[in-house]
Short mmCIF file of C-alpha atoms and ligand atoms in Angstrom, two decimals:
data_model
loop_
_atom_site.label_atom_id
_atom_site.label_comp_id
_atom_site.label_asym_id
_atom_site.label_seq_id
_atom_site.Cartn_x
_atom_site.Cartn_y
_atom_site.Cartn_z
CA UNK B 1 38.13 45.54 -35.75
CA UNK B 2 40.13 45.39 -32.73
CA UNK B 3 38.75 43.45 -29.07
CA UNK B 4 40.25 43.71 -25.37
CA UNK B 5 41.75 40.79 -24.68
CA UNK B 6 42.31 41.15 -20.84
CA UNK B 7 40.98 43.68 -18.35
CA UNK B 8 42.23 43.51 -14.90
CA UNK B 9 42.83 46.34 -12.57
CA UNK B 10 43.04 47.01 -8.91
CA UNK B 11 45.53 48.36 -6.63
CA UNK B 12 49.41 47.26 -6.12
CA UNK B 13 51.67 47.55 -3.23
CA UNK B 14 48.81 48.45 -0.91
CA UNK B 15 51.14 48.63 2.51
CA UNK B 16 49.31 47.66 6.05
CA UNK B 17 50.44 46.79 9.14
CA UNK B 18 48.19 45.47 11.52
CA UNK B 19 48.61 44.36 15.34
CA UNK B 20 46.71 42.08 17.16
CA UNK B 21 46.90 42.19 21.05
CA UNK B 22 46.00 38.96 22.54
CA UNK B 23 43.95 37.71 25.62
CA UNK B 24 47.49 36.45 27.18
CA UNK B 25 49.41 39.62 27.22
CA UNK B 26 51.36 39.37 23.87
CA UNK B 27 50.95 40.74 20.88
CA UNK B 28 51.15 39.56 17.30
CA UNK B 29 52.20 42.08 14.27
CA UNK B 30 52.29 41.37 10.68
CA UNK B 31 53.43 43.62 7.88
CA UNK B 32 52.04 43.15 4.40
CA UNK B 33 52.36 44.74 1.00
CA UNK B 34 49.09 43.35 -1.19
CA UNK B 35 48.30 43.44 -4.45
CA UNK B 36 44.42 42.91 -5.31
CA UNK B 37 43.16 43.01 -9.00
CA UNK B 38 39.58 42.05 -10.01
CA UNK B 39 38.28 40.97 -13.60
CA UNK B 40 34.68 40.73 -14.89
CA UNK B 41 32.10 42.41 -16.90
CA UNK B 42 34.24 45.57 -16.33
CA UNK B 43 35.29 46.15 -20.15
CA UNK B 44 33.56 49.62 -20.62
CA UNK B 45 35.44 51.56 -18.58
CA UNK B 46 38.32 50.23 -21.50
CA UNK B 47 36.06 50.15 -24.43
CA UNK B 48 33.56 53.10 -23.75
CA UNK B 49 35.14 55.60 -21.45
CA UNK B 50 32.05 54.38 -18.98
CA UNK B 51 33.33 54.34 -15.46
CA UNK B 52 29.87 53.54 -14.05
CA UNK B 53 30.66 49.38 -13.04
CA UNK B 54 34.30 50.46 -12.12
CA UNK B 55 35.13 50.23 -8.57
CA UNK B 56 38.18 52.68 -7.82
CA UNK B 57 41.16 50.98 -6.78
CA UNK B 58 41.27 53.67 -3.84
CA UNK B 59 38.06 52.22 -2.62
CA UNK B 60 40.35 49.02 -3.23
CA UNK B 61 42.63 50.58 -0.95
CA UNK B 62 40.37 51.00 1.45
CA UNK B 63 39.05 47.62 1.74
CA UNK B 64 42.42 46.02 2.02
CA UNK B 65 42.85 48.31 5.50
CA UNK B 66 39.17 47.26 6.36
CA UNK B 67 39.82 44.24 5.81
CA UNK B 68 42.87 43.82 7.93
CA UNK B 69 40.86 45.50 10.68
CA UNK B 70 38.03 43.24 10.57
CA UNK B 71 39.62 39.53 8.90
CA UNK B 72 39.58 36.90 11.62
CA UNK B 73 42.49 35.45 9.07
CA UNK B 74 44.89 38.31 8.91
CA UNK B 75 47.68 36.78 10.60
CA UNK B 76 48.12 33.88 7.72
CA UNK B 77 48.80 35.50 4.58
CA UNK B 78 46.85 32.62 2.35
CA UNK B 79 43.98 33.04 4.68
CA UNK B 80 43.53 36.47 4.60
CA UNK B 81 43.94 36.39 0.69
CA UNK B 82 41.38 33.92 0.19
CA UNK B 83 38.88 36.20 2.37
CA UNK B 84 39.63 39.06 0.53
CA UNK B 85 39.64 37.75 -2.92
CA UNK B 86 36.01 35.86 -1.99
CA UNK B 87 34.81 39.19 -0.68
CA UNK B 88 34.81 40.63 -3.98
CA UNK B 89 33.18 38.36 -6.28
CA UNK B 90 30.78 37.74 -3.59
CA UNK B 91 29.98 41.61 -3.16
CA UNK B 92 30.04 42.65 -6.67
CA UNK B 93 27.54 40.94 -8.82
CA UNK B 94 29.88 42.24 -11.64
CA UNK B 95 33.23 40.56 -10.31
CA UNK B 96 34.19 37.37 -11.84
CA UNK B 97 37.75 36.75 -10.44
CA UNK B 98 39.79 38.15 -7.92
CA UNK B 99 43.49 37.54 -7.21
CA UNK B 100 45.14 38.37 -4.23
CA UNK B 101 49.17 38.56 -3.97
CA UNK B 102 50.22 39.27 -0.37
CA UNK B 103 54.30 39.71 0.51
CA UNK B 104 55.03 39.46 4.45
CA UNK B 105 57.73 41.74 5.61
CA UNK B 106 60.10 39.31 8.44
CA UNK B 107 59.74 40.59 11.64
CA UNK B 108 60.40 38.07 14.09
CA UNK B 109 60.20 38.05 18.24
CA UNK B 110 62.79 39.84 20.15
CA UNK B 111 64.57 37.11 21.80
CA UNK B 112 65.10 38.29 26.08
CA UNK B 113 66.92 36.00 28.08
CA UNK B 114 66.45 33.15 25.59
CA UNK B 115 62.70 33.72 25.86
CA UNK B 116 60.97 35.58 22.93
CA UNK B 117 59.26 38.50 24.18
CA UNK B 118 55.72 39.39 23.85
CA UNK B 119 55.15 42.80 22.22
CA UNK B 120 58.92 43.71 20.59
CA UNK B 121 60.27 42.37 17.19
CA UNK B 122 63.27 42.79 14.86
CA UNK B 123 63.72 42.73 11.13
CA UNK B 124 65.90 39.40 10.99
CA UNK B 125 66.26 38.76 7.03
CA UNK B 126 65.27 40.30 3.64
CA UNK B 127 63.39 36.82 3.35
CA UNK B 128 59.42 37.35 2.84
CA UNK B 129 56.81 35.34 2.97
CA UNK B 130 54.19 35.64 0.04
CA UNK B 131 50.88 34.31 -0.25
CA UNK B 132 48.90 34.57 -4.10
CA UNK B 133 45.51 33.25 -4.51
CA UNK B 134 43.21 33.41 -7.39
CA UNK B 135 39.35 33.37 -6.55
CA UNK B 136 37.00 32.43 -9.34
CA UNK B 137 33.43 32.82 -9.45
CA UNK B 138 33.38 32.57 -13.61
CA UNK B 139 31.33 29.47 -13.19
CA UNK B 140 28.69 31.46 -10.56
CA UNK B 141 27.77 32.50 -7.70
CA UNK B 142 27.29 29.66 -6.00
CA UNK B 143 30.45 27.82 -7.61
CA UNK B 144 33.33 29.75 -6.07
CA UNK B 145 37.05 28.37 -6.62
CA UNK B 146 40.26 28.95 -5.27
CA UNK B 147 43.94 27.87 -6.30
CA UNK B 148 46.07 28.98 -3.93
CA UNK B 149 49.96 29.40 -3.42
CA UNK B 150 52.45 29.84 -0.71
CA UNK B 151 55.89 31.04 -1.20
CA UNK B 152 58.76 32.44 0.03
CA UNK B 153 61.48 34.75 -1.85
CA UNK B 154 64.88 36.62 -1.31
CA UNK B 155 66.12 33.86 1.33
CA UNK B 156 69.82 34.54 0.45
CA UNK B 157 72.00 31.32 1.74
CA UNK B 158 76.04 30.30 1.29
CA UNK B 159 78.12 27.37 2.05
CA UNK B 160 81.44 27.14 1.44
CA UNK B 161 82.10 23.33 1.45
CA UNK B 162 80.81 20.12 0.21
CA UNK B 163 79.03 21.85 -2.93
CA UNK B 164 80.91 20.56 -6.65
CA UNK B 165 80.00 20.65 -10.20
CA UNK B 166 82.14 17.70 -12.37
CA UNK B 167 81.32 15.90 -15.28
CA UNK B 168 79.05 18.27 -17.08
CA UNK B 169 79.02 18.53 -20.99
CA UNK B 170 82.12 19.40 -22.36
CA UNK B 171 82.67 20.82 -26.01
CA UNK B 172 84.00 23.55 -28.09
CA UNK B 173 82.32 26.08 -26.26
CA UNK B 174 83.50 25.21 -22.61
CA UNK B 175 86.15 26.76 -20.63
CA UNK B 176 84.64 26.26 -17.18
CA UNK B 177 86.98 23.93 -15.24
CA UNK B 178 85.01 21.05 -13.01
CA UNK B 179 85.22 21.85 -9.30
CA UNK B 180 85.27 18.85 -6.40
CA UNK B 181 84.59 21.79 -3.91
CA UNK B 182 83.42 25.31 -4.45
CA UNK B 183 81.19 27.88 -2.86
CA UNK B 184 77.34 27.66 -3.80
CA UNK B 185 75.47 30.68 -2.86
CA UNK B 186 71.61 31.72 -3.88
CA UNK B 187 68.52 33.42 -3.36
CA UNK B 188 65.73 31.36 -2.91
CA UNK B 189 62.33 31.72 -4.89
CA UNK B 190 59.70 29.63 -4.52
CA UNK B 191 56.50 28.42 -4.56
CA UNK B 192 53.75 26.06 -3.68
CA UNK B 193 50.55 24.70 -4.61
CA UNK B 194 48.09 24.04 -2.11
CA UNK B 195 44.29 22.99 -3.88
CA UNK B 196 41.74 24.35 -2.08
CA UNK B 197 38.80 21.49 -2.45
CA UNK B 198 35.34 22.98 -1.81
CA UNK B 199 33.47 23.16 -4.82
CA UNK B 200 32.05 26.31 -3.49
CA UNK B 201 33.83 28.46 -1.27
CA UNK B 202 32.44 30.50 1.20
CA UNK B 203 34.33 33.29 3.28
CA UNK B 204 32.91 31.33 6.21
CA UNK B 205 34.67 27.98 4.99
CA UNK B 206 37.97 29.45 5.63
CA UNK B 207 38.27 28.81 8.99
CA UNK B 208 37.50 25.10 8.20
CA UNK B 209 39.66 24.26 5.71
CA UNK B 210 41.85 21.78 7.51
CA UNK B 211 44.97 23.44 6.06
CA UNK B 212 47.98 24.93 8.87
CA UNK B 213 49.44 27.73 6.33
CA UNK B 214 51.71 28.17 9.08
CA UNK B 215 52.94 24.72 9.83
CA UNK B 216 53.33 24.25 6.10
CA UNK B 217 55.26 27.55 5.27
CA UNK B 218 57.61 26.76 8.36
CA UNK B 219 57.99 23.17 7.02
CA UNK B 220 59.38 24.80 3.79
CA UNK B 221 61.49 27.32 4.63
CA UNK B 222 62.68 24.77 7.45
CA UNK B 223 63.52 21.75 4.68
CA UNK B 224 64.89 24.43 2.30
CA UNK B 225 67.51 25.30 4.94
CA UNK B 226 68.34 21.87 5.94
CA UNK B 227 68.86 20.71 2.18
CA UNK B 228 70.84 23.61 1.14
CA UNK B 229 73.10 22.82 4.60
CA UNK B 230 73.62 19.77 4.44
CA UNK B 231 72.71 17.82 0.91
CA UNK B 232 76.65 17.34 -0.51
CA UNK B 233 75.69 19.37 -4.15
CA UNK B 234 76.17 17.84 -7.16
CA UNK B 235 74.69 20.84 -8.78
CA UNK B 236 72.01 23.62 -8.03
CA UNK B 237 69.82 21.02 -9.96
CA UNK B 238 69.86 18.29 -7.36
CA UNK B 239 70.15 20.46 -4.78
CA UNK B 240 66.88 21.97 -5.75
CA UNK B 241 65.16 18.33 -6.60
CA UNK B 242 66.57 17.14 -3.16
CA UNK B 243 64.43 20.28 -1.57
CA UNK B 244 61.33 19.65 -3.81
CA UNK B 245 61.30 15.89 -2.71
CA UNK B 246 61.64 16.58 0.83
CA UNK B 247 58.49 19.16 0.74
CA UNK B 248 56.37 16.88 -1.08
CA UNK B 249 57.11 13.99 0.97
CA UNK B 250 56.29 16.12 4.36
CA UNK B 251 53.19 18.10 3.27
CA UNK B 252 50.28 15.96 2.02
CA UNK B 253 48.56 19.18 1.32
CA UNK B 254 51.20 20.42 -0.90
CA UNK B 255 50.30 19.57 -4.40
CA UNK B 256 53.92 20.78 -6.42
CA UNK B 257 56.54 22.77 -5.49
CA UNK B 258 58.95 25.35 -7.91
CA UNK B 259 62.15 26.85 -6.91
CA UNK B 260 63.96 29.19 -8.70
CA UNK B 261 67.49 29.26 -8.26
CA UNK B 262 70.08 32.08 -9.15
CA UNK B 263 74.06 30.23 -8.90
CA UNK B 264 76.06 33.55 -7.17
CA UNK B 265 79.23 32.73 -8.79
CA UNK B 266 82.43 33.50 -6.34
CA UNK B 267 85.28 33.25 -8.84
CA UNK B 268 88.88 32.50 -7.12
CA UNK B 269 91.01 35.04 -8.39
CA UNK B 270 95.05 33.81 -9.66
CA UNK B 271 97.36 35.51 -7.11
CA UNK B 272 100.28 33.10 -8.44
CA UNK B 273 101.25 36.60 -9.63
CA UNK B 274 102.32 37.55 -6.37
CA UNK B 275 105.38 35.28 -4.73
CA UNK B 276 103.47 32.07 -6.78
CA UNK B 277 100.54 32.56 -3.96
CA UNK B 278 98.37 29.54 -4.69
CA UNK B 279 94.54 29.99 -5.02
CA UNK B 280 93.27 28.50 -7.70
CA UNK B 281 92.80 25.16 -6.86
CA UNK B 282 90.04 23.75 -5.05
CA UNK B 283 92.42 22.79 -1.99
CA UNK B 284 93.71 26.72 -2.01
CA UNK B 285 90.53 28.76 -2.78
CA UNK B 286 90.29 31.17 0.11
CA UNK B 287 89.96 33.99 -1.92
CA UNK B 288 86.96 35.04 -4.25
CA UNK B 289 85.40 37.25 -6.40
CA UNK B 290 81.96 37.74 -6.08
CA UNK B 291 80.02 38.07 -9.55
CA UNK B 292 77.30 40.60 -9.15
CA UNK B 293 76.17 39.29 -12.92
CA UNK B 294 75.79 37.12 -14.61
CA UNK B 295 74.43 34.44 -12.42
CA UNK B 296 73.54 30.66 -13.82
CA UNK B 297 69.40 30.59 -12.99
CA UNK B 298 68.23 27.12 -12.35
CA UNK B 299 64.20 26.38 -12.06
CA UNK B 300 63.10 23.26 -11.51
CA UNK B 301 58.84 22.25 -10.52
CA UNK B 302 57.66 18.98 -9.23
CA UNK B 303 54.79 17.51 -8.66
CA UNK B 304 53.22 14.55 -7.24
CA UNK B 305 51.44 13.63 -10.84
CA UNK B 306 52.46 10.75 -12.67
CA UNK B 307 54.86 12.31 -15.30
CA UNK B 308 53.25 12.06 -18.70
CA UNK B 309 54.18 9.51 -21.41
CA UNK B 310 56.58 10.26 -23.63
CA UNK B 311 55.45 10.37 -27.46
O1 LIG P 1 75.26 23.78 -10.36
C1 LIG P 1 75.54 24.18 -11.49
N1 LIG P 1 74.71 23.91 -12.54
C2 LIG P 1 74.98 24.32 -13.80
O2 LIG P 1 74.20 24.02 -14.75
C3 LIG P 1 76.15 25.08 -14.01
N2 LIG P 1 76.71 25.64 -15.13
C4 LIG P 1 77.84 26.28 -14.70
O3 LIG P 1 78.60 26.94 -15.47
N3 LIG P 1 78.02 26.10 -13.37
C5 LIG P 1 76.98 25.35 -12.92
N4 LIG P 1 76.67 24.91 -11.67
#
């Protein structure tokens, strides 16, 4: 005897753009790739070649587009995730869970004359925004719950001074000399948990949450750049805990924060070769090598919870 152990479909990279003119004059734009999948008493469309509870993911499609047509939300990425993944278990007796993974695409204003202007934006960084929720109705109806998580990703960053890596663990396997001063590049993943407290959720209660998605997204991205500038780098390790601490310290509604951090290595190349040209050194490094691969990959995820004890 075999059983499914998971069923979970819906409908990936669903693309929308969506503009929303405003009673001022400007206009706001947002564009979105979102990925909706829905679990529940769904099996026999697996098990029994039944299609008859299977909502197509093209009607999935669809809904995303109505949706971003008709959300009063669709401007925050969490927001409009949470409406979307309560729509479904809401409308489909049959739909248990619902997750919702939303990527926003960077376009910011046009800056004119210092001012930015109303209706025209540019693509200013491979940076996105993401947004992943997980609504769960497996309790009922009339129990909804939601975890939900911000995030950004692909926020590449360098700086090419007060970054060093010294006294790390040194043994038979080591050749990597310690540095006082190198260059420490990355691209920034992460993540953050923001609990989403009504017992049951409602598509109306997501107005009222009390959370700024915005504010607290901007407060992120805005920490993770000042960190990364200015925090004099022991390692990617502590410049990462240095970010986490900050975030948790500024957002009350943050619950715990992961960053995932690739080290771009930029080796300095030995030109002593060449009239005894000196680059090697931390003093002389002016010339480097970027390393497409590998890269070191540094994760680190805290929380505000007490750590647990230690057997
Ligand atoms: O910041 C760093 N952390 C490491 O763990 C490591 N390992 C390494 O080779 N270089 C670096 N740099």
């Amino acid at each position: 005897m075999v059983h499914l152990k998971l069923a979970k479909y819906g409908k990936d990279k669903v693309r929308v753009a969506r503009i929303v003119r405003n009673a001022d004059g400007t206009q706001d734009f947002r564009e979105y790739f979102v990925r909706v999948l829905i679990e529940g008493d769904i099996e026999r469309a697996w098990t029994h070649s039944d299609n008859t509870d299977c909502i197509t993911t093209d009607s999935i499609k669809n809904t995303t587009n109505i949706f971003a047509k008709t959300s009063p939300h669709v401007l925050v990425p969490e927001a409009f995730a949470l409406d979307l993944g309560v729509h479904y278990v809401t409308r489909y007796a049959h739909v248990h869970r619902c997750s919702v993974d939303v990527v926003q695409l960077k376009w910011s204003r046009i800056p004119v004359k210092a001012k930015a202007h109303p209706w025209s934006f540019v693509r200013n960084g491979d940076d996105k925004r993401t947004a992943s929720v997980v609504v769960d109705a497996t309790k009922g109806k009339n129990a909804i719950t939601a975890t939900c998580q911000g995030g950004l990703k692909d926020l590449l960053v360098l700086k090419t001074h007060e970054s060093s890596f010294e006294n790390f663990w040194v043994d038979e396997y080591t050749t990597l000399k310690p540095v006082s001063d190198r260059i420490f590049s990355t691209s920034v993943d992460c993540v953050w948990q923001i609990p989403i407290l009504p017992k049951h959720l409602t598509g109306a209660d997501i107005g009222k949450l009390g959370i700024d998605f915005d504010a607290i997204y901007q407060s992120v991205e805005g920490t993770t750049l000042d960190i990364f500038a200015t925090h004099n780098s022991a390692s990617v390790q502590a410049t990462l805990y240095n970010m986490c601490e900050k975030v948790l310290n500024d957002n009350s509604q943050v619950s715990d924060i992961k960053y995932e951090l690739p080290n771009k290595h930029y080796i300095a190349p030995d030109l002593s070769f060449f009239k005894g040209l000196k680059n090697t050194e931390p003093q002389d490094a002016e010339v480097f090598t970027p390393v497409d691969a590998p890269s070191g990959y540094i994760i680190g995820h805290v929380s505000r919870d007490a750590p647990k004890a230690k057997l």
